[in-house]
CSV table of C-alpha atoms in Angstrom, one decimal:
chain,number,residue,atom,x,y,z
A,20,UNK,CA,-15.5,-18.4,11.8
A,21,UNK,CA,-15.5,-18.6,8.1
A,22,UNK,CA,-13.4,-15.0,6.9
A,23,UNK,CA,-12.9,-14.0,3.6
A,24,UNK,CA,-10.2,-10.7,3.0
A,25,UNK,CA,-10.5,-9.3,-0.4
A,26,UNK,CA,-8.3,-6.9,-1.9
A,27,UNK,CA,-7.2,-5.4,-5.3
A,28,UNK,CA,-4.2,-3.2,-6.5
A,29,UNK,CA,-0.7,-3.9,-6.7
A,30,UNK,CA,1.9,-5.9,-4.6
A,31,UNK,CA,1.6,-3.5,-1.5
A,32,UNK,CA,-2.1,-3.6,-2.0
A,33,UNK,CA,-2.1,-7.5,-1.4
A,34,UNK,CA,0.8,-8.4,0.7
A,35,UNK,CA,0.2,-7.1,4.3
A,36,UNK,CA,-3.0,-9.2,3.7
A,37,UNK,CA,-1.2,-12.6,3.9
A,38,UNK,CA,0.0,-11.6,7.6
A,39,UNK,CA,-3.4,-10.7,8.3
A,40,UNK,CA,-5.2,-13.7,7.2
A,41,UNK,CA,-2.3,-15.8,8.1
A,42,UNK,CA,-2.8,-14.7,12.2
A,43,UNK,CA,-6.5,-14.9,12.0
A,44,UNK,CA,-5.7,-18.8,10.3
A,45,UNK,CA,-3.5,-19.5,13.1
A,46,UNK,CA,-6.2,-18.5,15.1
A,47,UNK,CA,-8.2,-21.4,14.1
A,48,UNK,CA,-10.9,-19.2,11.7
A,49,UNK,CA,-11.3,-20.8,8.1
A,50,UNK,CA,-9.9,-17.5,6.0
A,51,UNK,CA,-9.4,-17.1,2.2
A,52,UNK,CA,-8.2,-14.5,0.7
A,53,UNK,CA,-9.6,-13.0,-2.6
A,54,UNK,CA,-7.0,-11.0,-4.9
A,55,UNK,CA,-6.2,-11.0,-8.3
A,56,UNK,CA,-5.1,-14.5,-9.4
A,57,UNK,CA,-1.5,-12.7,-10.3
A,58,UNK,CA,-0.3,-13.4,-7.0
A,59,UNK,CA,-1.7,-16.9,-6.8
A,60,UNK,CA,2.2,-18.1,-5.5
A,61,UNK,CA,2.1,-15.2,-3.1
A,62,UNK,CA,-0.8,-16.5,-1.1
A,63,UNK,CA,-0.4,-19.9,-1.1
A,64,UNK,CA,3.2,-19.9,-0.1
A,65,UNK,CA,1.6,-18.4,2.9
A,66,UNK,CA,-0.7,-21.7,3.6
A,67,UNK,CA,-3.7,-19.6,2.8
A,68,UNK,CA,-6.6,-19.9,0.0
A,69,UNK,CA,-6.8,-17.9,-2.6
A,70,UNK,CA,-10.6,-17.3,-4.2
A,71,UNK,CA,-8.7,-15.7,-7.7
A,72,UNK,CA,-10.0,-12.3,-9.0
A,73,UNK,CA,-9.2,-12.3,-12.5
A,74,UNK,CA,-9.9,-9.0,-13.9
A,75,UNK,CA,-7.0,-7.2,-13.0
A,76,UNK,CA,-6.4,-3.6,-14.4
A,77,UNK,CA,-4.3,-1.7,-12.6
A,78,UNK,CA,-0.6,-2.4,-14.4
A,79,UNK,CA,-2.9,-0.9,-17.7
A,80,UNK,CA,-4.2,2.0,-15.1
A,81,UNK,CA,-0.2,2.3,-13.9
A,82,UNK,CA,0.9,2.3,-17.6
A,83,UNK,CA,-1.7,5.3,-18.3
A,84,UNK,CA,-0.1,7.4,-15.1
A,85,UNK,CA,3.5,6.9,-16.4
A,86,UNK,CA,2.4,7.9,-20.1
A,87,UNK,CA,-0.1,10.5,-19.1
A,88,UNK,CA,1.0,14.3,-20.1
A,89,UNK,CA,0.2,17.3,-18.1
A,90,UNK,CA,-2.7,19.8,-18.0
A,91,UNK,CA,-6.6,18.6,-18.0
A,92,UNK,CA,-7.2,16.5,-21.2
A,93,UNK,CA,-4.1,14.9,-18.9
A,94,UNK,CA,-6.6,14.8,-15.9
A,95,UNK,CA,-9.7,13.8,-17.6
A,96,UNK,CA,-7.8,10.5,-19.6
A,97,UNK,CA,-6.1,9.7,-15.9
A,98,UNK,CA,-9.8,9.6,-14.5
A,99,UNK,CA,-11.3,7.9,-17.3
A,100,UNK,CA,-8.8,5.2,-17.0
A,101,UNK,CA,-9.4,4.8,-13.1
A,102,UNK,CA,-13.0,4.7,-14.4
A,103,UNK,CA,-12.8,1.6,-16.8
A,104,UNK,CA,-10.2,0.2,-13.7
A,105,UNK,CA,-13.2,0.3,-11.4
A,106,UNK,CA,-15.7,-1.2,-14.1
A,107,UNK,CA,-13.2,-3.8,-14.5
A,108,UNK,CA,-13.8,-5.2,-11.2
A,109,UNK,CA,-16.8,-5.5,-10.6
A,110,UNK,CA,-17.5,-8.9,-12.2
A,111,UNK,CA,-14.3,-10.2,-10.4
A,112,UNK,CA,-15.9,-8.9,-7.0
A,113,UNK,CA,-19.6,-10.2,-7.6
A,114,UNK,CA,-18.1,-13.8,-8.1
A,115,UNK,CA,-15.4,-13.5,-5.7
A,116,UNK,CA,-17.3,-12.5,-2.4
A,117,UNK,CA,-18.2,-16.0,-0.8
A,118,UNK,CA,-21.8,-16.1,0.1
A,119,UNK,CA,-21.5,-18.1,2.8
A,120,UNK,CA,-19.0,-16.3,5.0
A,121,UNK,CA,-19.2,-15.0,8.2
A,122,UNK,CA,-17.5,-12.1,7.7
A,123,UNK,CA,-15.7,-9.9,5.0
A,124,UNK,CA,-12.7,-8.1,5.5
A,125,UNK,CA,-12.5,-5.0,2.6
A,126,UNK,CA,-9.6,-3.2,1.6
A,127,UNK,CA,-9.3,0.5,0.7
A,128,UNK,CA,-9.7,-0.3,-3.1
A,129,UNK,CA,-12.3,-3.6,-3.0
A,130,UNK,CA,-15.0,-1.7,-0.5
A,131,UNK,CA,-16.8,0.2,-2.9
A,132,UNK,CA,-17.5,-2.6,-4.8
A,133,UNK,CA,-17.3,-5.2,-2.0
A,134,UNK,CA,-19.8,-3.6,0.7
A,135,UNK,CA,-22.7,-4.4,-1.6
A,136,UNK,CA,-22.1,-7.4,-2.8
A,137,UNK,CA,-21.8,-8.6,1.0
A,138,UNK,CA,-24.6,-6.7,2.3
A,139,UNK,CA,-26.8,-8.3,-0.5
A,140,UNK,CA,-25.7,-11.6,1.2
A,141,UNK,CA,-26.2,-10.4,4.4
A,142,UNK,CA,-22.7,-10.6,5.6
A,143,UNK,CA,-21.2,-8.3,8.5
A,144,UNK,CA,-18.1,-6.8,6.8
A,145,UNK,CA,-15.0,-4.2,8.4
A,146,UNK,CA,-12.8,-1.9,6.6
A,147,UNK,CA,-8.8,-2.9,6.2
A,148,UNK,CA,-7.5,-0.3,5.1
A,149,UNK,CA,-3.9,1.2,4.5
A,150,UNK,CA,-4.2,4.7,4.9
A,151,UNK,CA,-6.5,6.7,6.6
A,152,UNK,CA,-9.6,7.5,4.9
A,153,UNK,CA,-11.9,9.8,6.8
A,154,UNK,CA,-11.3,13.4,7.5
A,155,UNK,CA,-9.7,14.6,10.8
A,156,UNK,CA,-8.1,18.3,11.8
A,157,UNK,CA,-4.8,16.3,12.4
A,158,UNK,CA,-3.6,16.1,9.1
A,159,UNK,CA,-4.2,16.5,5.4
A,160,UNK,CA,-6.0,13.4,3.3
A,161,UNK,CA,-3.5,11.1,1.9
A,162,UNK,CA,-4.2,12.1,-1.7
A,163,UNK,CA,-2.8,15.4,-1.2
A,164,UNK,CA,0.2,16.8,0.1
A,165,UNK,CA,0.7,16.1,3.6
A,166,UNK,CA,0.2,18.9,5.9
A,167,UNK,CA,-0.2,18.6,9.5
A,168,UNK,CA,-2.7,19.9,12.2
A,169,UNK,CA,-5.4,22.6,10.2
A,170,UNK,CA,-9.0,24.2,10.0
A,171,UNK,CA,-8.8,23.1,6.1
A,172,UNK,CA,-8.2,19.2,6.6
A,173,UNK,CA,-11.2,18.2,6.8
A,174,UNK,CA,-12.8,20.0,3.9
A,175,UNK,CA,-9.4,19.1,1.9
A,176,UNK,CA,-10.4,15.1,2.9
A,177,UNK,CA,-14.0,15.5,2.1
A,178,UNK,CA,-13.0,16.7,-1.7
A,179,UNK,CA,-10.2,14.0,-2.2
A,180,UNK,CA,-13.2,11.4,-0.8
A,181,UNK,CA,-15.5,12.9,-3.3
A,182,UNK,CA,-13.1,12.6,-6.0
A,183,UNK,CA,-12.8,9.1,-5.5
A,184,UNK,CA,-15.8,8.2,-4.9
A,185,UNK,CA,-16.5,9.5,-8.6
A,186,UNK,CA,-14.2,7.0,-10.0
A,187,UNK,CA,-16.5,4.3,-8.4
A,188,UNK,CA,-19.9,5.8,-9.3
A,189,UNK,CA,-20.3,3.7,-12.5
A,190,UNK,CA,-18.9,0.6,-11.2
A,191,UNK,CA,-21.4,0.8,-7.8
A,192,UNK,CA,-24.2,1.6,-9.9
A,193,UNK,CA,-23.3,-1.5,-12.3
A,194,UNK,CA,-23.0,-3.8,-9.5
A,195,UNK,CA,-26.3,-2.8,-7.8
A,196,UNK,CA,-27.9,-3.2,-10.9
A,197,UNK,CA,-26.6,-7.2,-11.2
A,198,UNK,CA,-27.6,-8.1,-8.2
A,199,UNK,CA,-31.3,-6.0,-8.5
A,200,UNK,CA,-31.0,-3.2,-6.1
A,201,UNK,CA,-32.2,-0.2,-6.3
A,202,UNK,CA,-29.3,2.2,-7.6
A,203,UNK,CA,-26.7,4.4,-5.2
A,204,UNK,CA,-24.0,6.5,-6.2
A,205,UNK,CA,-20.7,5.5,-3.6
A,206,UNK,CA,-20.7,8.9,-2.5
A,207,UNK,CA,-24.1,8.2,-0.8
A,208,UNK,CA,-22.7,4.8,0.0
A,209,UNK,CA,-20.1,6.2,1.8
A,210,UNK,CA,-22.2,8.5,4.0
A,211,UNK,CA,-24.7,5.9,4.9
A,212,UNK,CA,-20.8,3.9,6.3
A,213,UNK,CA,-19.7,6.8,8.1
A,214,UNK,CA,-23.9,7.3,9.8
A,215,UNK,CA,-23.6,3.7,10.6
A,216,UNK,CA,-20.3,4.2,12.0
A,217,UNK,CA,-18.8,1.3,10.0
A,218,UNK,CA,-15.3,-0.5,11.7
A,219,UNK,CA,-12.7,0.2,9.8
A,220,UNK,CA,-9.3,-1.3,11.4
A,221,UNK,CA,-6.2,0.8,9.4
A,222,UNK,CA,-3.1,-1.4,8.8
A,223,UNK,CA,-0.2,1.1,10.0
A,224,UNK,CA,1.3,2.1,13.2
A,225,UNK,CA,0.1,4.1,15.8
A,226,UNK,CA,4.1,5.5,16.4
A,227,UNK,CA,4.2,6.4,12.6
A,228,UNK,CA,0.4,8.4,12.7
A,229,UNK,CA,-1.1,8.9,15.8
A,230,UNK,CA,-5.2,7.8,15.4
A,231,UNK,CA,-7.3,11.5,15.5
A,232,UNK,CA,-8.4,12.4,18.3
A,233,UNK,CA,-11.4,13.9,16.2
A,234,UNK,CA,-12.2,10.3,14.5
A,235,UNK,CA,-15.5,8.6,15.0
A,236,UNK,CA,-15.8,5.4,17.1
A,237,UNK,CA,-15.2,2.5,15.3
A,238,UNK,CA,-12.0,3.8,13.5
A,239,UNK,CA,-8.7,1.9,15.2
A,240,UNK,CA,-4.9,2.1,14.5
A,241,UNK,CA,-4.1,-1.9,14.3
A,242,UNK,CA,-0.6,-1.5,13.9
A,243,UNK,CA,1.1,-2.7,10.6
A,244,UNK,CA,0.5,-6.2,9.1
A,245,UNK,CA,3.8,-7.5,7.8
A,246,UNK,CA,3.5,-9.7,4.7
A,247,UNK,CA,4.0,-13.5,6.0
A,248,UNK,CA,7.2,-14.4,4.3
A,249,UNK,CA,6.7,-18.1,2.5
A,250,UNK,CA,9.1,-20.9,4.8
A,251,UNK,CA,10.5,-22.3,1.7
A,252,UNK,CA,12.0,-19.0,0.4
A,253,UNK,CA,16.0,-19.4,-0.2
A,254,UNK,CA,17.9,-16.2,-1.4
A,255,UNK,CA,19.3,-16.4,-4.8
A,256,UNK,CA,23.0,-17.8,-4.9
A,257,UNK,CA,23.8,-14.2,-6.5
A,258,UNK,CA,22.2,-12.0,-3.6
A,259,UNK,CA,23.5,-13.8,-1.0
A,260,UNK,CA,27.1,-13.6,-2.7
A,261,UNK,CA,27.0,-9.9,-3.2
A,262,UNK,CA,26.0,-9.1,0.1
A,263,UNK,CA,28.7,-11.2,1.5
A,264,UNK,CA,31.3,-9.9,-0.8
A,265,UNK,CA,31.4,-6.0,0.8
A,266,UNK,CA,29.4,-3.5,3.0
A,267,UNK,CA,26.1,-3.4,3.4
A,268,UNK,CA,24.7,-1.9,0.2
A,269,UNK,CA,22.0,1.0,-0.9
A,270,UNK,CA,18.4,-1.1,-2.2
A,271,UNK,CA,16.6,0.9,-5.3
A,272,UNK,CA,13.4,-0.2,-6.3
A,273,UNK,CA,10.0,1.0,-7.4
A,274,UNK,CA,7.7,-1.7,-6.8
A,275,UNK,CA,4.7,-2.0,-8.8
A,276,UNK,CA,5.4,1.6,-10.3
A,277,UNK,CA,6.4,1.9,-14.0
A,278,UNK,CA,7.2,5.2,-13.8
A,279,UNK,CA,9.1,5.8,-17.1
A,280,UNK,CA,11.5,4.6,-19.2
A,281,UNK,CA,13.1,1.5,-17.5
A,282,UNK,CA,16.4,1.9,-19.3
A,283,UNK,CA,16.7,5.5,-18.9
A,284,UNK,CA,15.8,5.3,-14.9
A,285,UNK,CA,18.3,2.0,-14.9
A,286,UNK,CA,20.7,4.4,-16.5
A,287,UNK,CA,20.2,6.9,-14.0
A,288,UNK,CA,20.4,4.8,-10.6
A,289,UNK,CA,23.6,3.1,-11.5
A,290,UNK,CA,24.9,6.6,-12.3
A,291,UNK,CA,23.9,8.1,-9.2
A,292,UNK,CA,25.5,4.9,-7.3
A,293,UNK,CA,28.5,5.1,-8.6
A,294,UNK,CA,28.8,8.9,-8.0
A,295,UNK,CA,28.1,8.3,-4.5
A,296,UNK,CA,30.7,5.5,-4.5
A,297,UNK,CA,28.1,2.8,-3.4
A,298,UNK,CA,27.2,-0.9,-3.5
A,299,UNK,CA,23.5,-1.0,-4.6
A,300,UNK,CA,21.2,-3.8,-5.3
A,301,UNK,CA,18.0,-2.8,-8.1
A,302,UNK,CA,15.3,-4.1,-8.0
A,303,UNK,CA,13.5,-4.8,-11.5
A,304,UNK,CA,10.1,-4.4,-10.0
A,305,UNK,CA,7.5,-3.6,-12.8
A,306,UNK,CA,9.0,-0.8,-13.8
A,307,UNK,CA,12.2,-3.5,-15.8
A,308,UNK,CA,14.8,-1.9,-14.1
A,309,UNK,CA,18.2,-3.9,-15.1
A,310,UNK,CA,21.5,-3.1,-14.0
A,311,UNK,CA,24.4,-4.7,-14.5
A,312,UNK,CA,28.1,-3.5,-13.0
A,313,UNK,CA,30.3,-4.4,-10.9
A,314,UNK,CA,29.2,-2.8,-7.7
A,315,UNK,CA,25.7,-3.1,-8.7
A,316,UNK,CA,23.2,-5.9,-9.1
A,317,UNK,CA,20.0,-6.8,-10.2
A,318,UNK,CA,17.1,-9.0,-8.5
A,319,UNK,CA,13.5,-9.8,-8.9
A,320,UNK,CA,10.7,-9.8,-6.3
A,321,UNK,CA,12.6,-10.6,-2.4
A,322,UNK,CA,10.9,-10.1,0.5
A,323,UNK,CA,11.6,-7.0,1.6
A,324,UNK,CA,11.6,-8.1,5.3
A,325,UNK,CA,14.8,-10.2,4.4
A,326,UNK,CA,16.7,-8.2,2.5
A,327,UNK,CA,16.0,-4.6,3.8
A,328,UNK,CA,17.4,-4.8,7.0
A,329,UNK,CA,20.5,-5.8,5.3
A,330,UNK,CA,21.2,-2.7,3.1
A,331,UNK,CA,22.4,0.6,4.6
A,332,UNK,CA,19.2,2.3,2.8
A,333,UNK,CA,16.4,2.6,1.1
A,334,UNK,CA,15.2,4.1,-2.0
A,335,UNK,CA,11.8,3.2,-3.3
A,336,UNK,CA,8.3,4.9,-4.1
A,337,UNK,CA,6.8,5.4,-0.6
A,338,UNK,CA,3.7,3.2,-1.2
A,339,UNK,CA,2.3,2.2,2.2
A,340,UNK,CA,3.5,-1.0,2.0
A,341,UNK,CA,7.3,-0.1,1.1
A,342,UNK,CA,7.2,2.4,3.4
A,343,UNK,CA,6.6,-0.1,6.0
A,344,UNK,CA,9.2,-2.3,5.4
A,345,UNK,CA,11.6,0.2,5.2
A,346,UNK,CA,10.7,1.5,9.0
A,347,UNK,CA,10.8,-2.1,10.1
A,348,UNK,CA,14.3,-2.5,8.8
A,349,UNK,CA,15.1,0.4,10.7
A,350,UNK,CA,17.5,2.1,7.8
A,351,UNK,CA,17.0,5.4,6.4
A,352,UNK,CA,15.0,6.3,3.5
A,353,UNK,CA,15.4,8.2,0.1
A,354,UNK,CA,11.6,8.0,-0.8
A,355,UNK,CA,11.1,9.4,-4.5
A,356,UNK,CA,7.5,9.5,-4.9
A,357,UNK,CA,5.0,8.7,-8.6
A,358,UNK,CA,1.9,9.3,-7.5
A,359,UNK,CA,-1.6,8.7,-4.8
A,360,UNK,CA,-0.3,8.3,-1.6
A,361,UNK,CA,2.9,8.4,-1.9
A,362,UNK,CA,4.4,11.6,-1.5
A,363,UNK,CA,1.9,12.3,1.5
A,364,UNK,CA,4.3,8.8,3.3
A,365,UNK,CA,7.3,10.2,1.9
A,366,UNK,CA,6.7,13.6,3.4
A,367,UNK,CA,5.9,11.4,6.6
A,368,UNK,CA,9.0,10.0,6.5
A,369,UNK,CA,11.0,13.3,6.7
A,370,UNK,CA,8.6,14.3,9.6
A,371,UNK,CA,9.9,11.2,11.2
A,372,UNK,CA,14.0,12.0,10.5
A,373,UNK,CA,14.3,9.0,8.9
A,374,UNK,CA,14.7,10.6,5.3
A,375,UNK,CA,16.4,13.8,4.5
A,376,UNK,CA,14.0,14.9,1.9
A,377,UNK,CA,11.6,13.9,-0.5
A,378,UNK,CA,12.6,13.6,-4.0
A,379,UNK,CA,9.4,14.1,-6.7
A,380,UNK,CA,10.0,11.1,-9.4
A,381,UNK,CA,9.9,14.2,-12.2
A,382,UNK,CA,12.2,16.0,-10.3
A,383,UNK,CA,14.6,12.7,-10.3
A,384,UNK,CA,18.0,12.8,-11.6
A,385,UNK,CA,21.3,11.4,-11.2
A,386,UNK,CA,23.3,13.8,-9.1
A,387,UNK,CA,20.0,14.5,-6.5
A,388,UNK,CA,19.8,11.3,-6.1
A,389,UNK,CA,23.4,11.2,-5.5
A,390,UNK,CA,23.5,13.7,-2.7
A,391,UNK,CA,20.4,11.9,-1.0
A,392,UNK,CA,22.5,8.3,-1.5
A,393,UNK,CA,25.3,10.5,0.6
A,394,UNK,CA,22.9,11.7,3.1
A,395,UNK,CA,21.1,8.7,3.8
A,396,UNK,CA,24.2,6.6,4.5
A,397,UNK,CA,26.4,9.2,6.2
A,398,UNK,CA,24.2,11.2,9.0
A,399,UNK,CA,24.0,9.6,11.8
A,400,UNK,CA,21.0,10.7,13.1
A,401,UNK,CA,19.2,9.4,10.5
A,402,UNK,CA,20.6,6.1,11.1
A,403,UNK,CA,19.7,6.3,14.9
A,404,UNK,CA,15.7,7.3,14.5
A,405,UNK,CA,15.0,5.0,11.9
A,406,UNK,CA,17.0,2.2,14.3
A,407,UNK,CA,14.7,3.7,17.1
A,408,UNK,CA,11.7,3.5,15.0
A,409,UNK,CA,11.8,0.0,14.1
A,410,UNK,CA,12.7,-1.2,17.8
A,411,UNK,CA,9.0,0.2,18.4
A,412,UNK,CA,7.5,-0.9,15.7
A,413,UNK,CA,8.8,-4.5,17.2
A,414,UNK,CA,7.1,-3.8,20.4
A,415,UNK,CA,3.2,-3.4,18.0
A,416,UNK,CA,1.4,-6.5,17.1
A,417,UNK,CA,-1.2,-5.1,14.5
A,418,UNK,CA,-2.3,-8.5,13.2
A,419,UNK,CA,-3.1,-9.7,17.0
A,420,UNK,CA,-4.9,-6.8,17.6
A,421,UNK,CA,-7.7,-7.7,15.0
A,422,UNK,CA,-7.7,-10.9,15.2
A,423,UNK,CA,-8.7,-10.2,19.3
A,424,UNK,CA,-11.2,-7.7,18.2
A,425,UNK,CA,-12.7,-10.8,15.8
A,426,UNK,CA,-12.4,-12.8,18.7
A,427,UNK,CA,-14.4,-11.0,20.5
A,428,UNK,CA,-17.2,-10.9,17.7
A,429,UNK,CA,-17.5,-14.7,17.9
């Protein structure tokens, strides 16, 4: 079967993919994978095809978040930018999408856009998605705070659906204008999906969120898809030497976040290490973080799958991807959220007692962080559920179950 994945965003918006397309390859199906042409070396370390999406404006829409003020002219320039960012793609998409595939696999971010584009070709398509996107009594949509089990939940997902659906109308519209459809909104687009019960497979575990018993048919917890990690990949002389040299040490990074200044954050990490007496390794990530002492060290991109399970914790963002990673390495967490999704993980991850608390990114400073260093590496019982986490996540195959349900198709 001829497969195409396509997927926009940032690094955890892409990387699960390769694993993904990567097990439906081994598989023997013909797969390519369409992303921004930014992580070119990403996918084809992997032994994959990319079909490169070159409009690519989410670092500008991740720059507007960390410079945005507060109140509504806030708001409104936030939504405008997500606005343009959904414009932005829709060229990318049209020419991305390969007509003659069998089938389309759509992320959370590329379906809008992607769904009619492939139905204008005529080609089957299934949801990949992250998070979980339609409403259920079981908890709150991951846009907002998370709350568990409530009356509200559902109306609470319907508004947070509505509100990005909005950021899509123009960009829908556009797209069924190239091609010479008649025009639809997304929000309508999205009803007809849900009436026509349209698969959506979500990329996380069933262990870490349950799937609703209150979801439609059609909607399936895969189980996580780990990024495939490229053969070739050798640890920096310097990383491998520092983690030698001493105990396991703390891992702060940010990801694809650029969530202030880099040298006053860099500033504040290595303070907060060294008040907590700790070995830590920073990750520069987008945000430019550098730090240089002699307990501390700086790297660029590693696979988190190598290095994380050799650090004694975590601190990071709480992106769906990160927060993946970190449960697979089965060491506790210190999740300071930014923005979207994340503080709706990061409050997950307390529910889980793998983290001791949530720390808001603009409520971040150096002795909190500190005290949360302290907590993550000393308690025990943090230690020993996120060590019993990941021994189940080991026993979940979320790729294989996909690539069986694909199977099946054919």
């Amino acid at each position: 079967m001829r497969i195409q994945l396509v997927t926009v965003g940032t690094t955890g918006s892409v990387a699960p993919y390769t694993g993904l397309a990567h097990r439906l390859l081994a598989d023997g199906h013909d797969v390519e994978l369409a992303t921004h042409a930014r992580f070119e070396s990403l996918v084809s370390c992997c032994g994959l095809r990319i079909r490169p999406i070159d409009a690519d404006p989410f670092e500008a829409l991740l720059g507007a978040h960390s410079r945005r003020g507060s109140g509504l002219p806030a708001l409104r320039a936030l939504r405008g930018a997500g606005q343009r960012a959904a414009l932005d793609l829709v060229d990318g998409i049209l020419t991305a999408v390969d007509p003659k595939a069998d089938l389309i696999l759509l992320s959370t971010l590329a379906a809008p856009i992607g769904s009619v584009v492939a139905r204008y070709h005529r080609i089957p398509t299934i949801g990949a998605f992250l998070q979980p996107d339609v409403p259920s009594r079981e908890f709150a949509p991951c846009s907002m705070a998370w709350r568990g089990p409530a009356r509200a939940n559902p109306l609470r997902a319907r508004l947070a659906n509505a509100a990005f659906d909005s950021l899509y109308d123009a960009a829908v519209r556009a797209v069924h204008q190239r091609l010479g459809l008649a025009p639809a909104g997304s929000h309508r687009l999205r009803t007809t999906r849900e009436r026509d019960n349209w698969p959506i497979w979500h990329g996380y575990s069933p262990t870490v969120l349950a799937r609703p018993s209150d979801w439609r048919s059609g909607l399936r917890v895969a189980g996580y898809w780990w990024p495939h990690e490229c053969p070739q990949w050798q640890p920096p002389a310097l990383l491998a030497d520092f983690l030698a040299a001493g105990p396991p040490p703390v891992l702060i990074g940010f990801g694809s976040m650029m969530p202030g200044d880099p040298e006053q954050l860099s500033h504040l990490a290595a303070g907060a290490l060294r008040r907590a007496g700790l070995r830590g390794i920073v990750q520069s990530g987008w945000a430019g973080l550098d730090v240089i002492d002699d307990d501390i060290i700086t790297v660029d991109a590693v696979p988190h799958g190598w290095l994380m399970p050799r650090t004694a914790a975590v601190v990071h963002h709480a992106g769906a991807g990160t927060t993946a990673a970190g449960l697979r390495a089965g060491v506790p967490a210190v999740p300071v959220p930014v923005m979207t999704d994340q503080p709706w993980w990061a409050a997950r991850l307390v529910e889980l007692g793998v983290s001791e608390q949530a720390i808001s990114y603009r409520e971040l400073t150096e002795s909190r962080l500190a005290d949360a260093l302290l907590a993550a590496t000393r308690d025990g019982v943090l230690r020993r559920n996120a060590a019993g986490l990941a021994r189940a996540l080991q026993r979940e195959d979320g790729a294989g179950s996909v690539a069986d349900a694909i199977a099946r198709l054919g």
